[in-house]
Amino acid sequence: VIAYACYSCHGEKLTKLRFNQPLSGQQLTETLLMFKNNKKESTIMNRITKGYSDDELKSVASYLSELK
């Protein structure tokens, strides 16, 4: 369910991300946690990620990294 919130901005297959290559689940988890902990600048992701636990962010990162 959390992934659907991602789709509204990033597209169903996350094609609207600004990365040169897909991120692994670990890389995506680290990125989301950096947003949550204000260690990576963002206009909105830092606010969105604060609404989820670390485990929820890890789970959604794992799920999203497996999309083909």
XYZ file of N, CA and C in Angstrom:
204
model
N 0.824 -1.191 0.000
C 0.000 0.000 0.000
C 0.872 1.261 0.000
N 1.968 1.229 0.707
C 2.848 2.397 0.760
C 3.372 2.743 -0.632
N 3.634 1.729 -1.424
C 4.184 1.953 -2.765
C 3.259 2.809 -3.628
N 1.960 2.702 -3.422
C 1.033 3.500 -4.226
C 1.239 4.999 -4.019
N 1.675 5.391 -2.844
C 1.984 6.800 -2.604
C 3.187 7.224 -3.454
N 4.110 6.322 -3.660
C 5.296 6.611 -4.480
C 4.911 6.799 -5.945
N 3.967 5.976 -6.404
C 3.576 5.975 -7.814
C 3.009 7.317 -8.266
N 2.333 8.021 -7.385
C 1.677 9.259 -7.802
C 2.679 10.296 -8.324
N 3.882 10.298 -7.794
C 4.911 11.242 -8.262
C 5.938 10.576 -9.183
N 6.314 9.355 -8.869
C 7.437 8.703 -9.538
C 7.036 7.731 -10.646
N 5.746 7.521 -10.830
C 5.295 6.576 -11.847
C 5.242 5.157 -11.313
N 4.417 4.340 -11.946
C 4.188 2.981 -11.446
C 5.452 2.127 -11.411
N 6.353 2.349 -12.326
C 7.617 1.598 -12.335
C 8.778 2.478 -11.891
N 8.457 3.583 -11.241
C 9.439 4.544 -10.725
C 10.335 5.097 -11.830
N 9.796 5.249 -13.011
C 10.567 5.733 -14.149
C 10.865 7.223 -14.058
N 10.236 7.917 -13.138
C 10.445 9.359 -13.017
C 11.418 9.723 -11.904
N 12.276 8.792 -11.537
C 13.321 9.076 -10.562
C 14.526 9.659 -11.274
N 15.343 10.382 -10.544
C 16.508 11.035 -11.145
C 17.787 10.216 -10.979
N 17.689 8.918 -11.120
C 18.864 8.057 -10.999
C 19.243 7.518 -12.367
N 20.531 7.349 -12.615
C 21.008 6.825 -13.890
C 20.721 5.341 -14.044
N 20.604 4.649 -12.927
C 20.342 3.215 -12.951
C 19.443 2.869 -11.768
N 18.740 1.744 -11.842
C 17.876 1.354 -10.718
C 18.695 1.147 -9.440
N 18.101 1.475 -8.322
C 18.759 1.285 -7.032
C 18.405 -0.081 -6.466
N 19.343 -0.678 -5.755
C 19.060 -1.925 -5.046
C 18.152 -1.605 -3.856
N 17.599 -2.625 -3.262
C 16.768 -2.421 -2.082
C 17.527 -1.729 -0.971
N 18.790 -2.104 -0.792
C 19.624 -1.498 0.247
C 19.879 -0.021 -0.061
N 20.195 0.283 -1.317
C 20.458 1.672 -1.703
C 19.202 2.526 -1.551
N 18.065 1.981 -1.937
C 16.809 2.715 -1.812
C 16.451 2.921 -0.348
N 16.663 1.906 0.477
C 16.425 2.041 1.919
C 17.292 3.155 2.498
N 18.578 3.139 2.154
C 19.485 4.169 2.661
C 19.052 5.563 2.218
N 18.612 5.674 0.974
C 18.162 6.969 0.461
C 16.927 7.449 1.204
N 15.961 6.554 1.395
C 14.741 6.930 2.113
C 15.043 7.339 3.549
N 15.946 6.606 4.193
C 16.306 6.950 5.578
C 17.078 8.271 5.640
N 17.860 8.558 4.617
C 18.558 9.851 4.568
C 17.539 10.984 4.463
N 16.500 10.799 3.645
C 15.439 11.807 3.582
C 14.783 11.962 4.957
N 14.445 10.838 5.569
C 13.745 10.861 6.857
C 14.558 11.576 7.929
N 15.866 11.396 7.898
C 16.748 11.967 8.921
C 17.373 13.293 8.498
N 16.808 13.911 7.449
C 17.275 15.216 6.951
C 18.755 15.226 6.574
N 19.239 14.112 6.038
C 20.626 14.037 5.591
C 20.726 14.141 4.070
N 19.585 14.249 3.418
C 19.519 14.426 1.973
C 18.448 15.474 1.703
N 18.802 16.480 0.907
C 17.859 17.563 0.632
C 16.721 17.107 -0.271
N 15.568 17.693 -0.024
C 14.385 17.365 -0.803
C 13.335 18.429 -0.570
N 12.435 18.558 -1.528
C 11.336 19.499 -1.315
C 10.192 18.843 -0.550
N 10.009 17.520 -0.721
C 8.879 16.870 -0.064
C 9.208 15.498 0.538
N 10.211 14.804 0.008
C 10.486 13.437 0.469
C 10.834 13.382 1.956
N 11.491 14.404 2.478
C 11.811 14.377 3.910
C 10.540 14.410 4.751
N 9.531 15.102 4.273
C 8.266 15.152 5.022
C 7.481 13.851 4.876
N 7.493 13.272 3.698
C 6.751 12.024 3.466
C 7.355 10.880 4.265
N 8.662 10.737 4.226
C 9.303 9.598 4.893
C 9.170 9.641 6.410
N 9.010 10.815 6.981
C 8.829 10.902 8.433
C 7.540 10.227 8.896
N 6.602 10.006 7.982
C 5.341 9.367 8.330
C 5.414 7.853 8.419
N 6.588 7.289 8.146
C 6.748 5.830 8.139
C 7.866 5.405 9.070
N 7.741 4.211 9.625
C 8.808 3.663 10.464
C 9.970 3.226 9.568
N 11.115 3.015 10.159
C 12.274 2.541 9.402
C 11.971 1.193 8.748
N 11.286 0.316 9.470
C 10.937 -0.999 8.918
C 9.980 -0.881 7.735
N 9.038 0.049 7.805
C 8.124 0.257 6.679
C 8.878 0.765 5.459
N 9.817 1.675 5.661
C 10.609 2.188 4.548
C 11.484 1.083 3.952
N 12.040 0.239 4.802
C 12.850 -0.878 4.320
C 12.000 -1.841 3.497
N 10.803 -2.114 3.957
C 9.907 -3.030 3.235
C 9.502 -2.470 1.881
N 9.129 -1.202 1.839
C 8.715 -0.612 0.564
C 9.906 -0.506 -0.383
N 11.089 -0.214 0.129
C 12.293 -0.157 -0.710
C 12.583 -1.517 -1.333
N 12.455 -2.555 -0.539
C 12.674 -3.909 -1.042
C 11.668 -4.235 -2.150
N 10.412 -3.938 -1.901
C 9.358 -4.191 -2.890
C 9.616 -3.407 -4.171
N 9.891 -2.123 -4.046
C 10.078 -1.270 -5.227
C 11.323 -1.648 -6.018
N 12.361 -2.107 -5.343
C 13.596 -2.474 -6.043
C 13.426 -3.726 -6.892
N 12.386 -4.493 -6.614
C 12.143 -5.732 -7.366
C 11.232 -5.522 -8.563
N 10.705 -4.320 -8.749
C 9.849 -4.058 -9.907
C 10.665 -4.135 -11.178
N 10.097 -4.716 -12.195
C 10.775 -4.826 -13.500
C 10.142 -3.884 -14.482
